[in-house]
């Protein structure tokens, strides 16, 4: 009787190992990986085609030119001061002021446009996510991470069209 109970327990455990994997792995879950919908996006192309990106780049160039004109005027003032025979102390003070202004302008423009660029990239990313979810994509990669992709999975033109709306 004792041997029969051990044999029965072994049989139950053995049957459990044989049937549990079959119960846990259904045919549907085996197919999951086969039905993935994958795409990729050329983010650089998308952003460069986006009107908000073009506007931002134009504003950046205008602001850069504005600050460069201010710097050029200050350099001209410095040169005039130098030509007028100003003392070394005055020249050093004016040069320090010029360098301080240059640093302030660079920092201001970098901070402003870094923030604006990040917000714009986040907006583009959200549009890609919105498109992917609406069209049943399971995975969307972007170009620097893709070594090869067939044109069939490139959704760049669709994203560009979405951003034009």
mmCIF file of N, CA and C in Angstrom, residues 50-163:
data_model
loop_
_atom_site.group_PDB
_atom_site.id
_atom_site.type_symbol
_atom_site.label_atom_id
_atom_site.label_comp_id
_atom_site.label_asym_id
_atom_site.label_seq_id
_atom_site.Cartn_x
_atom_site.Cartn_y
_atom_site.Cartn_z
ATOM 1 N N UNK A 50 8.688 68.715 -41.163
ATOM 2 C CA UNK A 50 7.638 69.263 -40.316
ATOM 3 C C UNK A 50 7.712 70.790 -40.332
ATOM 4 N N UNK A 51 6.594 71.431 -40.654
ATOM 5 C CA UNK A 51 6.584 72.895 -40.774
ATOM 6 C C UNK A 51 6.999 73.585 -39.475
ATOM 7 N N UNK A 52 6.663 73.005 -38.342
ATOM 8 C CA UNK A 52 7.058 73.611 -37.068
ATOM 9 C C UNK A 52 8.579 73.556 -36.890
ATOM 10 N N UNK A 53 9.196 72.500 -37.397
ATOM 11 C CA UNK A 53 10.663 72.377 -37.325
ATOM 12 C C UNK A 53 11.306 73.436 -38.220
ATOM 13 N N UNK A 54 10.770 73.592 -39.413
ATOM 14 C CA UNK A 54 11.292 74.587 -40.356
ATOM 15 C C UNK A 54 11.166 75.981 -39.744
ATOM 16 N N UNK A 55 10.015 76.281 -39.146
ATOM 17 C CA UNK A 55 9.805 77.574 -38.482
ATOM 18 C C UNK A 55 10.791 77.775 -37.342
ATOM 19 N N UNK A 56 11.002 76.744 -36.555
ATOM 20 C CA UNK A 56 11.932 76.831 -35.424
ATOM 21 C C UNK A 56 13.351 77.108 -35.910
ATOM 22 N N UNK A 57 13.765 76.441 -36.965
ATOM 23 C CA UNK A 57 15.113 76.653 -37.507
ATOM 24 C C UNK A 57 15.266 78.085 -38.035
ATOM 25 N N UNK A 58 14.215 78.592 -38.660
ATOM 26 C CA UNK A 58 14.241 79.963 -39.176
ATOM 27 C C UNK A 58 14.354 80.965 -38.018
ATOM 28 N N UNK A 59 13.565 80.750 -36.975
ATOM 29 C CA UNK A 59 13.624 81.631 -35.799
ATOM 30 C C UNK A 59 14.995 81.562 -35.140
ATOM 31 N N UNK A 60 15.548 80.365 -35.083
ATOM 32 C CA UNK A 60 16.879 80.191 -34.504
ATOM 33 C C UNK A 60 17.906 80.999 -35.293
ATOM 34 N N UNK A 61 17.862 80.882 -36.616
ATOM 35 C CA UNK A 61 18.812 81.621 -37.463
ATOM 36 C C UNK A 61 18.631 83.131 -37.288
ATOM 37 N N UNK A 62 17.383 83.591 -37.180
ATOM 38 C CA UNK A 62 17.126 85.014 -36.964
ATOM 39 C C UNK A 62 17.663 85.481 -35.620
ATOM 40 N N UNK A 63 17.421 84.718 -34.581
ATOM 41 C CA UNK A 63 17.935 85.079 -33.253
ATOM 42 C C UNK A 63 19.455 85.048 -33.228
ATOM 43 N N UNK A 64 20.022 84.060 -33.884
ATOM 44 C CA UNK A 64 21.480 83.962 -33.961
ATOM 45 C C UNK A 64 22.055 85.193 -34.659
ATOM 46 N N UNK A 65 21.429 85.617 -35.749
ATOM 47 C CA UNK A 65 21.878 86.808 -36.479
ATOM 48 C C UNK A 65 21.725 88.059 -35.606
ATOM 49 N N UNK A 66 20.629 88.137 -34.864
ATOM 50 C CA UNK A 66 20.400 89.272 -33.968
ATOM 51 C C UNK A 66 21.519 89.380 -32.924
ATOM 52 N N UNK A 67 21.810 88.263 -32.276
ATOM 53 C CA UNK A 67 22.866 88.274 -31.262
ATOM 54 C C UNK A 67 24.237 88.515 -31.887
ATOM 55 N N UNK A 68 24.450 87.987 -33.070
ATOM 56 C CA UNK A 68 25.732 88.201 -33.738
ATOM 57 C C UNK A 68 25.911 89.678 -34.078
ATOM 58 N N UNK A 69 24.841 90.352 -34.492
ATOM 59 C CA UNK A 69 24.917 91.793 -34.762
ATOM 60 C C UNK A 69 25.272 92.578 -33.500
ATOM 61 N N UNK A 70 24.671 92.167 -32.372
ATOM 62 C CA UNK A 70 24.987 92.835 -31.102
ATOM 63 C C UNK A 70 26.462 92.626 -30.739
ATOM 64 N N UNK A 71 26.944 91.411 -30.951
ATOM 65 C CA UNK A 71 28.350 91.102 -30.656
ATOM 66 C C UNK A 71 29.257 91.899 -31.583
ATOM 67 N N UNK A 72 28.901 91.957 -32.865
ATOM 68 C CA UNK A 72 29.711 92.720 -33.825
ATOM 69 C C UNK A 72 29.781 94.192 -33.433
ATOM 70 N N UNK A 73 28.661 94.758 -32.982
ATOM 71 C CA UNK A 73 28.625 96.159 -32.534
ATOM 72 C C UNK A 73 29.530 96.349 -31.323
ATOM 73 N N UNK A 74 29.486 95.416 -30.395
ATOM 74 C CA UNK A 74 30.341 95.524 -29.203
ATOM 75 C C UNK A 74 31.814 95.376 -29.583
ATOM 76 N N UNK A 75 32.117 94.506 -30.530
ATOM 77 C CA UNK A 75 33.503 94.348 -30.983
ATOM 78 C C UNK A 75 33.983 95.616 -31.685
ATOM 79 N N UNK A 76 33.082 96.224 -32.419
ATOM 80 C CA UNK A 76 33.414 97.495 -33.090
ATOM 81 C C UNK A 76 33.700 98.586 -32.057
ATOM 82 N N UNK A 77 32.845 98.648 -31.020
ATOM 83 C CA UNK A 77 33.056 99.612 -29.937
ATOM 84 C C UNK A 77 34.403 99.368 -29.261
ATOM 85 N N UNK A 78 34.729 98.115 -29.055
ATOM 86 C CA UNK A 78 36.014 97.753 -28.441
ATOM 87 C C UNK A 78 37.168 98.222 -29.329
ATOM 88 N N UNK A 79 37.051 97.973 -30.626
ATOM 89 C CA UNK A 79 38.109 98.352 -31.562
ATOM 90 C C UNK A 79 38.272 99.872 -31.595
ATOM 91 N N UNK A 80 37.143 100.587 -31.567
ATOM 92 C CA UNK A 80 37.194 102.056 -31.540
ATOM 93 C C UNK A 80 37.861 102.550 -30.266
ATOM 94 N N UNK A 81 37.533 101.913 -29.157
ATOM 95 C CA UNK A 81 38.151 102.275 -27.880
ATOM 96 C C UNK A 81 39.654 102.028 -27.934
ATOM 97 N N UNK A 82 40.036 100.919 -28.516
ATOM 98 C CA UNK A 82 41.454 100.564 -28.642
ATOM 99 C C UNK A 82 42.183 101.575 -29.535
ATOM 100 N N UNK A 83 41.542 101.961 -30.642
ATOM 101 C CA UNK A 83 42.150 102.928 -31.571
ATOM 102 C C UNK A 83 42.226 104.333 -30.990
ATOM 103 N N UNK A 84 41.371 104.630 -30.023
ATOM 104 C CA UNK A 84 41.364 105.965 -29.411
ATOM 105 C C UNK A 84 42.474 106.119 -28.371
ATOM 106 N N UNK A 85 43.206 105.048 -28.147
ATOM 107 C CA UNK A 85 44.318 105.122 -27.202
ATOM 108 C C UNK A 85 43.897 104.898 -25.764
ATOM 109 N N UNK A 86 42.879 104.140 -25.543
ATOM 110 C CA UNK A 86 42.402 103.856 -24.186
ATOM 111 C C UNK A 86 43.463 103.078 -23.413
ATOM 112 N N UNK A 87 43.374 103.190 -22.109
ATOM 113 C CA UNK A 87 44.350 102.501 -21.248
ATOM 114 C C UNK A 87 44.131 100.993 -21.292
ATOM 115 N N UNK A 88 45.146 100.253 -20.879
ATOM 116 C CA UNK A 88 45.050 98.792 -20.829
ATOM 117 C C UNK A 88 43.940 98.349 -19.885
ATOM 118 N N UNK A 89 43.766 99.127 -18.823
ATOM 119 C CA UNK A 89 42.717 98.794 -17.852
ATOM 120 C C UNK A 89 41.333 98.922 -18.486
ATOM 121 N N UNK A 90 41.102 100.006 -19.229
ATOM 122 C CA UNK A 90 39.817 100.195 -19.910
ATOM 123 C C UNK A 90 39.588 99.108 -20.959
ATOM 124 N N UNK A 91 40.643 98.788 -21.696
ATOM 125 C CA UNK A 91 40.532 97.747 -22.724
ATOM 126 C C UNK A 91 40.233 96.382 -22.119
ATOM 127 N N UNK A 92 40.903 96.082 -21.014
ATOM 128 C CA UNK A 92 40.677 94.802 -20.339
ATOM 129 C C UNK A 92 39.248 94.716 -19.817
ATOM 130 N N UNK A 93 38.763 95.829 -19.261
ATOM 131 C CA UNK A 93 37.395 95.863 -18.750
ATOM 132 C C UNK A 93 36.391 95.687 -19.892
ATOM 133 N N UNK A 94 36.611 96.387 -21.009
ATOM 134 C CA UNK A 94 35.710 96.286 -22.157
ATOM 135 C C UNK A 94 35.759 94.877 -22.768
ATOM 136 N N UNK A 95 36.949 94.276 -22.808
ATOM 137 C CA UNK A 95 37.082 92.922 -23.349
ATOM 138 C C UNK A 95 36.373 91.910 -22.454
ATOM 139 N N UNK A 96 36.490 92.101 -21.142
ATOM 140 C CA UNK A 96 35.791 91.226 -20.194
ATOM 141 C C UNK A 96 34.282 91.360 -20.350
ATOM 142 N N UNK A 97 33.819 92.590 -20.528
ATOM 143 C CA UNK A 97 32.392 92.836 -20.736
ATOM 144 C C UNK A 97 31.916 92.161 -22.025
ATOM 145 N N UNK A 98 32.720 92.267 -23.074
ATOM 146 C CA UNK A 98 32.396 91.645 -24.351
ATOM 147 C C UNK A 98 32.292 90.133 -24.209
ATOM 148 N N UNK A 99 33.254 89.534 -23.543
ATOM 149 C CA UNK A 99 33.250 88.076 -23.362
ATOM 150 C C UNK A 99 32.063 87.621 -22.516
ATOM 151 N N UNK A 100 31.730 88.396 -21.479
ATOM 152 C CA UNK A 100 30.585 88.081 -20.631
ATOM 153 C C UNK A 100 29.293 88.103 -21.448
ATOM 154 N N UNK A 101 29.135 89.138 -22.278
ATOM 155 C CA UNK A 101 27.943 89.245 -23.121
ATOM 156 C C UNK A 101 27.855 88.081 -24.116
ATOM 157 N N UNK A 102 28.979 87.749 -24.727
ATOM 158 C CA UNK A 102 28.999 86.628 -25.676
ATOM 159 C C UNK A 102 28.537 85.352 -24.978
ATOM 160 N N UNK A 103 29.069 85.085 -23.799
ATOM 161 C CA UNK A 103 28.680 83.893 -23.027
ATOM 162 C C UNK A 103 27.193 83.924 -22.663
ATOM 163 N N UNK A 104 26.688 85.089 -22.266
ATOM 164 C CA UNK A 104 25.268 85.221 -21.923
ATOM 165 C C UNK A 104 24.381 84.943 -23.135
ATOM 166 N N UNK A 105 24.755 85.509 -24.265
ATOM 167 C CA UNK A 105 23.970 85.313 -25.490
ATOM 168 C C UNK A 105 23.974 83.845 -25.907
ATOM 169 N N UNK A 106 25.143 83.215 -25.867
ATOM 170 C CA UNK A 106 25.239 81.800 -26.241
ATOM 171 C C UNK A 106 24.392 80.936 -25.308
ATOM 172 N N UNK A 107 24.470 81.221 -24.025
ATOM 173 C CA UNK A 107 23.709 80.444 -23.047
ATOM 174 C C UNK A 107 22.208 80.651 -23.254
ATOM 175 N N UNK A 108 21.800 81.882 -23.480
ATOM 176 C CA UNK A 108 20.377 82.186 -23.654
ATOM 177 C C UNK A 108 19.808 81.478 -24.876
ATOM 178 N N UNK A 109 20.513 81.565 -25.980
ATOM 179 C CA UNK A 109 20.002 80.951 -27.212
ATOM 180 C C UNK A 109 20.041 79.428 -27.114
ATOM 181 N N UNK A 110 21.072 78.888 -26.487
ATOM 182 C CA UNK A 110 21.169 77.431 -26.334
ATOM 183 C C UNK A 110 20.042 76.908 -25.452
ATOM 184 N N UNK A 111 19.793 77.561 -24.329
ATOM 185 C CA UNK A 111 18.722 77.122 -23.420
ATOM 186 C C UNK A 111 17.359 77.208 -24.093
ATOM 187 N N UNK A 112 17.106 78.334 -24.755
ATOM 188 C CA UNK A 112 15.800 78.535 -25.386
ATOM 189 C C UNK A 112 15.543 77.494 -26.470
ATOM 190 N N UNK A 113 16.521 77.295 -27.331
ATOM 191 C CA UNK A 113 16.293 76.400 -28.460
ATOM 192 C C UNK A 113 16.459 74.925 -28.108
ATOM 193 N N UNK A 114 17.190 74.617 -27.075
ATOM 194 C CA UNK A 114 17.235 73.224 -26.608
ATOM 195 C C UNK A 114 15.865 72.822 -26.090
ATOM 196 N N UNK A 115 15.278 73.698 -25.315
ATOM 197 C CA UNK A 115 13.951 73.433 -24.765
ATOM 198 C C UNK A 115 12.909 73.327 -25.877
ATOM 199 N N UNK A 116 12.928 74.251 -26.819
ATOM 200 C CA UNK A 116 11.960 74.233 -27.917
ATOM 201 C C UNK A 116 12.153 73.007 -28.800
ATOM 202 N N UNK A 117 13.401 72.636 -29.049
ATOM 203 C CA UNK A 117 13.692 71.448 -29.857
ATOM 204 C C UNK A 117 13.185 70.194 -29.167
ATOM 205 N N UNK A 118 13.434 70.077 -27.875
ATOM 206 C CA UNK A 118 12.968 68.902 -27.126
ATOM 207 C C UNK A 118 11.443 68.799 -27.129
ATOM 208 N N UNK A 119 10.762 69.924 -26.986
ATOM 209 C CA UNK A 119 9.294 69.921 -27.018
ATOM 210 C C UNK A 119 8.787 69.495 -28.389
ATOM 211 N N UNK A 120 9.430 69.967 -29.425
ATOM 212 C CA UNK A 120 9.015 69.615 -30.785
ATOM 213 C C UNK A 120 9.263 68.133 -31.073
ATOM 214 N N UNK A 121 10.413 67.622 -30.637
ATOM 215 C CA UNK A 121 10.709 66.199 -30.822
ATOM 216 C C UNK A 121 9.734 65.326 -30.042
ATOM 217 N N UNK A 122 9.347 65.779 -28.866
ATOM 218 C CA UNK A 122 8.353 65.051 -28.058
ATOM 219 C C UNK A 122 6.999 65.046 -28.778
ATOM 220 N N UNK A 123 6.658 66.159 -29.395
ATOM 221 C CA UNK A 123 5.411 66.232 -30.158
ATOM 222 C C UNK A 123 5.426 65.255 -31.333
ATOM 223 N N UNK A 124 6.535 65.202 -32.059
ATOM 224 C CA UNK A 124 6.661 64.277 -33.184
ATOM 225 C C UNK A 124 6.569 62.837 -32.681
ATOM 226 N N UNK A 125 7.265 62.551 -31.598
ATOM 227 C CA UNK A 125 7.232 61.196 -31.018
ATOM 228 C C UNK A 125 5.807 60.801 -30.651
ATOM 229 N N UNK A 126 5.057 61.720 -30.059
ATOM 230 C CA UNK A 126 3.673 61.432 -29.686
ATOM 231 C C UNK A 126 2.794 61.197 -30.914
ATOM 232 N N UNK A 127 3.062 61.909 -31.995
ATOM 233 C CA UNK A 127 2.307 61.692 -33.239
ATOM 234 C C UNK A 127 2.620 60.305 -33.807
ATOM 235 N N UNK A 128 3.867 59.881 -33.723
ATOM 236 C CA UNK A 128 4.234 58.546 -34.194
ATOM 237 C C UNK A 128 3.518 57.490 -33.355
ATOM 238 N N UNK A 129 3.510 57.676 -32.053
ATOM 239 C CA UNK A 129 2.826 56.737 -31.151
ATOM 240 C C UNK A 129 1.326 56.703 -31.461
ATOM 241 N N UNK A 130 0.740 57.870 -31.646
ATOM 242 C CA UNK A 130 -0.681 57.964 -31.970
ATOM 243 C C UNK A 130 -0.983 57.212 -33.273
ATOM 244 N N UNK A 131 -0.155 57.409 -34.285
ATOM 245 C CA UNK A 131 -0.342 56.733 -35.565
ATOM 246 C C UNK A 131 -0.188 55.219 -35.396
ATOM 247 N N UNK A 132 0.837 54.817 -34.661
ATOM 248 C CA UNK A 132 1.104 53.382 -34.464
ATOM 249 C C UNK A 132 -0.072 52.709 -33.751
ATOM 250 N N UNK A 133 -0.575 53.331 -32.717
ATOM 251 C CA UNK A 133 -1.699 52.744 -31.981
ATOM 252 C C UNK A 133 -2.958 52.699 -32.834
ATOM 253 N N UNK A 134 -3.207 53.755 -33.593
ATOM 254 C CA UNK A 134 -4.403 53.803 -34.432
ATOM 255 C C UNK A 134 -4.351 52.786 -35.569
ATOM 256 N N UNK A 135 -3.140 52.400 -35.967
ATOM 257 C CA UNK A 135 -2.983 51.484 -37.101
ATOM 258 C C UNK A 135 -2.514 50.092 -36.703
ATOM 259 N N UNK A 136 -2.570 49.792 -35.418
ATOM 260 C CA UNK A 136 -2.304 48.443 -34.937
ATOM 261 C C UNK A 136 -0.859 47.991 -34.961
ATOM 262 N N UNK A 137 0.081 48.923 -34.891
ATOM 263 C CA UNK A 137 1.496 48.527 -34.852
ATOM 264 C C UNK A 137 1.870 48.098 -33.446
ATOM 265 N N UNK A 138 2.654 47.027 -33.357
ATOM 266 C CA UNK A 138 3.144 46.543 -32.070
ATOM 267 C C UNK A 138 4.501 47.139 -31.722
ATOM 268 N N UNK A 139 5.241 47.523 -32.760
ATOM 269 C CA UNK A 139 6.605 48.008 -32.555
ATOM 270 C C UNK A 139 6.946 48.987 -33.667
ATOM 271 N N UNK A 140 7.461 50.164 -33.277
ATOM 272 C CA UNK A 140 7.949 51.138 -34.250
ATOM 273 C C UNK A 140 9.364 51.517 -33.841
ATOM 274 N N UNK A 141 10.283 51.341 -34.760
ATOM 275 C CA UNK A 141 11.685 51.684 -34.540
ATOM 276 C C UNK A 141 11.995 52.967 -35.296
ATOM 277 N N UNK A 142 13.081 53.628 -34.909
ATOM 278 C CA UNK A 142 13.482 54.790 -35.687
ATOM 279 C C UNK A 142 14.850 54.539 -36.297
ATOM 280 N N UNK A 143 15.127 55.265 -37.347
ATOM 281 C CA UNK A 143 16.216 54.949 -38.262
ATOM 282 C C UNK A 143 17.581 54.658 -37.645
ATOM 283 N N UNK A 144 18.102 55.420 -36.717
ATOM 284 C CA UNK A 144 19.454 55.077 -36.245
ATOM 285 C C UNK A 144 19.561 53.664 -35.658
ATOM 286 N N UNK A 145 18.441 53.106 -35.246
ATOM 287 C CA UNK A 145 18.448 51.776 -34.634
ATOM 288 C C UNK A 145 18.188 50.656 -35.636
ATOM 289 N N UNK A 146 17.971 51.006 -36.891
ATOM 290 C CA UNK A 146 17.602 50.014 -37.892
ATOM 291 C C UNK A 146 18.752 49.851 -38.888
ATOM 292 N N UNK A 147 19.213 48.632 -39.029
ATOM 293 C CA UNK A 147 20.257 48.361 -40.013
ATOM 294 C C UNK A 147 19.674 48.166 -41.403
ATOM 295 N N UNK A 148 18.540 47.522 -41.467
ATOM 296 C CA UNK A 148 17.862 47.299 -42.742
ATOM 297 C C UNK A 148 16.366 47.260 -42.508
ATOM 298 N N UNK A 149 15.647 47.856 -43.437
ATOM 299 C CA UNK A 149 14.185 47.771 -43.408
ATOM 300 C C UNK A 149 13.678 47.908 -44.832
ATOM 301 N N UNK A 150 12.794 47.048 -45.186
ATOM 302 C CA UNK A 150 12.141 47.097 -46.482
ATOM 303 C C UNK A 150 11.218 48.311 -46.522
ATOM 304 N N UNK A 151 11.030 48.884 -47.695
ATOM 305 C CA UNK A 151 10.131 50.029 -47.825
ATOM 306 C C UNK A 151 8.725 49.713 -47.331
ATOM 307 N N UNK A 152 8.384 48.455 -47.345
ATOM 308 C CA UNK A 152 7.070 48.017 -46.901
ATOM 309 C C UNK A 152 6.797 48.407 -45.442
ATOM 310 N N UNK A 153 7.819 48.442 -44.603
ATOM 311 C CA UNK A 153 7.627 48.757 -43.184
ATOM 312 C C UNK A 153 7.986 50.204 -42.841
ATOM 313 N N UNK A 154 8.376 50.998 -43.850
ATOM 314 C CA UNK A 154 8.726 52.400 -43.628
ATOM 315 C C UNK A 154 7.460 53.248 -43.620
ATOM 316 N N UNK A 155 7.119 53.794 -42.458
ATOM 317 C CA UNK A 155 5.910 54.613 -42.345
ATOM 318 C C UNK A 155 6.241 56.108 -42.325
ATOM 319 N N UNK A 156 7.453 56.449 -42.721
ATOM 320 C CA UNK A 156 7.870 57.854 -42.740
ATOM 321 C C UNK A 156 6.913 58.732 -43.541
ATOM 322 N N UNK A 157 6.543 58.354 -44.785
ATOM 323 C CA UNK A 157 5.621 59.219 -45.541
ATOM 324 C C UNK A 157 4.275 59.428 -44.839
ATOM 325 N N UNK A 158 3.781 58.397 -44.179
ATOM 326 C CA UNK A 158 2.500 58.528 -43.480
ATOM 327 C C UNK A 158 2.619 59.489 -42.293
ATOM 328 N N UNK A 159 3.746 59.424 -41.601
ATOM 329 C CA UNK A 159 3.961 60.319 -40.450
ATOM 330 C C UNK A 159 4.096 61.755 -40.936
ATOM 331 N N UNK A 160 4.813 61.961 -42.041
ATOM 332 C CA UNK A 160 4.960 63.302 -42.612
ATOM 333 C C UNK A 160 3.577 63.868 -42.968
ATOM 334 N N UNK A 161 2.741 63.066 -43.584
ATOM 335 C CA UNK A 161 1.384 63.500 -43.923
ATOM 336 C C UNK A 161 0.567 63.828 -42.668
ATOM 337 N N UNK A 162 0.702 63.006 -41.645
ATOM 338 C CA UNK A 162 0.004 63.244 -40.384
ATOM 339 C C UNK A 162 0.409 64.582 -39.781
ATOM 340 N N UNK A 163 1.694 64.916 -39.858
ATOM 341 C CA UNK A 163 2.181 66.163 -39.277
ATOM 342 C C UNK A 163 1.772 67.392 -40.099
#
